[in-house]
Coordinates of C-alpha atoms in Angstrom, one line a residue:
X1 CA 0.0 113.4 123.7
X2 CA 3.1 114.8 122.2
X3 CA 3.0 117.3 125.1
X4 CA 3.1 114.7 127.3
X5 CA 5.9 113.2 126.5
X6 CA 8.1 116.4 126.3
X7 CA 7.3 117.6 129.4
X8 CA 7.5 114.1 130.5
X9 CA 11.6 114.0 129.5
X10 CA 11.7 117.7 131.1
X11 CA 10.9 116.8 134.1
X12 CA 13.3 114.0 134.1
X13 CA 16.1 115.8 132.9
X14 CA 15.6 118.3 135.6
X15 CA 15.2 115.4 138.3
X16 CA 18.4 114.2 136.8
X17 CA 20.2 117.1 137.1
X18 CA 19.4 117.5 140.9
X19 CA 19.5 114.2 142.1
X20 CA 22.7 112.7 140.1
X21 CA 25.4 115.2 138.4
X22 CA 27.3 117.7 139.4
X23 CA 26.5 120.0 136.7
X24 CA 27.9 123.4 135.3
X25 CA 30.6 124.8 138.5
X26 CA 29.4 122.1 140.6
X27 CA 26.6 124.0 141.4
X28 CA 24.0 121.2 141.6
X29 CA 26.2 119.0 143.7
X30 CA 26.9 122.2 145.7
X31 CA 23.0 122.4 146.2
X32 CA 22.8 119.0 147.6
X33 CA 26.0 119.8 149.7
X34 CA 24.4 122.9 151.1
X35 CA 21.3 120.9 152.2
X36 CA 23.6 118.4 153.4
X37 CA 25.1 120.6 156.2
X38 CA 23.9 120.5 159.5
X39 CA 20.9 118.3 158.6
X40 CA 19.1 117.9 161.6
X41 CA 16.7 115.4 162.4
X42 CA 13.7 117.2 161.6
X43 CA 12.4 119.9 159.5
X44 CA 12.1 121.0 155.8
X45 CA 16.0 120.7 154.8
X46 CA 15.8 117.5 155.8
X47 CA 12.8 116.9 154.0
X48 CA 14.3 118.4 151.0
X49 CA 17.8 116.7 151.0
X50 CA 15.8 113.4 151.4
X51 CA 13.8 114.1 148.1
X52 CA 17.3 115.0 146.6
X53 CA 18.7 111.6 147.3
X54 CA 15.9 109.8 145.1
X55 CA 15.0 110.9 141.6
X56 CA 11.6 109.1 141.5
X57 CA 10.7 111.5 144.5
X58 CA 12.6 114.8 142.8
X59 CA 11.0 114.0 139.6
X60 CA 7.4 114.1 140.7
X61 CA 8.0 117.9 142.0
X62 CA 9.8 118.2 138.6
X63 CA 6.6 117.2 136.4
X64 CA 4.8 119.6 138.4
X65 CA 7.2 122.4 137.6
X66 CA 8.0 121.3 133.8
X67 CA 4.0 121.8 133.3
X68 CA 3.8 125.2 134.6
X69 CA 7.1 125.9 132.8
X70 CA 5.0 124.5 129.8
X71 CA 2.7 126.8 129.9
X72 CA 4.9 130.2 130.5
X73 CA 7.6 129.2 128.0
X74 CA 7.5 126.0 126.6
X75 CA 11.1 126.4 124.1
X76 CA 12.4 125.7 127.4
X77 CA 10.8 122.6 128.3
X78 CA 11.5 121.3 124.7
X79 CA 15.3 122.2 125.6
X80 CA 15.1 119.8 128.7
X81 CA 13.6 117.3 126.9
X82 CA 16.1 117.4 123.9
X83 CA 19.1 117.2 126.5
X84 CA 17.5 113.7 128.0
X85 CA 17.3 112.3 124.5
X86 CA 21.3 111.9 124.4
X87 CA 21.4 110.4 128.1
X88 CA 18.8 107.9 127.0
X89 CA 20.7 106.2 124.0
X90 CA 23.7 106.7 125.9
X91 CA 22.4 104.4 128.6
X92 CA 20.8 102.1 125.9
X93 CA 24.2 101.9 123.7
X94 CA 26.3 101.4 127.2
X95 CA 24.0 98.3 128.7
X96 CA 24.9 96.0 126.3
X97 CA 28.5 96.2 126.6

């Protein structure tokens, strides 16, 4: 269960981190930016800079990734899941203002 739970905040942290900052350099809004460019009507960028825009939808893919990432080298799924513990008191401490 404990398992769960890690990989759990992994994969939100990672959703996180695509779908809402900017991150190190810029380079995740620069991601989103890059799929933004010339997005047609159709086709997989699209598809993909949708997903971007929603962190439900980014953090399903996420899970999926955070288990096999689990299983090849888990120190780095408890990482992401320590980095989420911070952004959830923040948000807790911050709602009551």
């Amino acid at each position: 269960m404990t398992e769960v739970l890690i990989i759990g905040l992994a994969a939100y942290r990672m959703a996180f981190f695509l779908t809402q900052e900017d991150g190190p350099f810029a380079v995740f809004s620069k991601i989103r930016d890059l799929l933004r460019v010339n997005v047609d009507t159709k086709g997989i960028r699209l598809e993909i800079f949708l997903v971007l825009q929603c962190i439900w939808c980014t953090s399903v893919w996420m899970t999926f990734l955070a288990v096999g990432l689990w299983f090849l080298e888990p120190w780095l799924v408890r990482i992401l899941a320590a980095m989420t513990i911070p952004i959830i008191i923040d948000n807790a401490s911050n709602r009551h203002e």
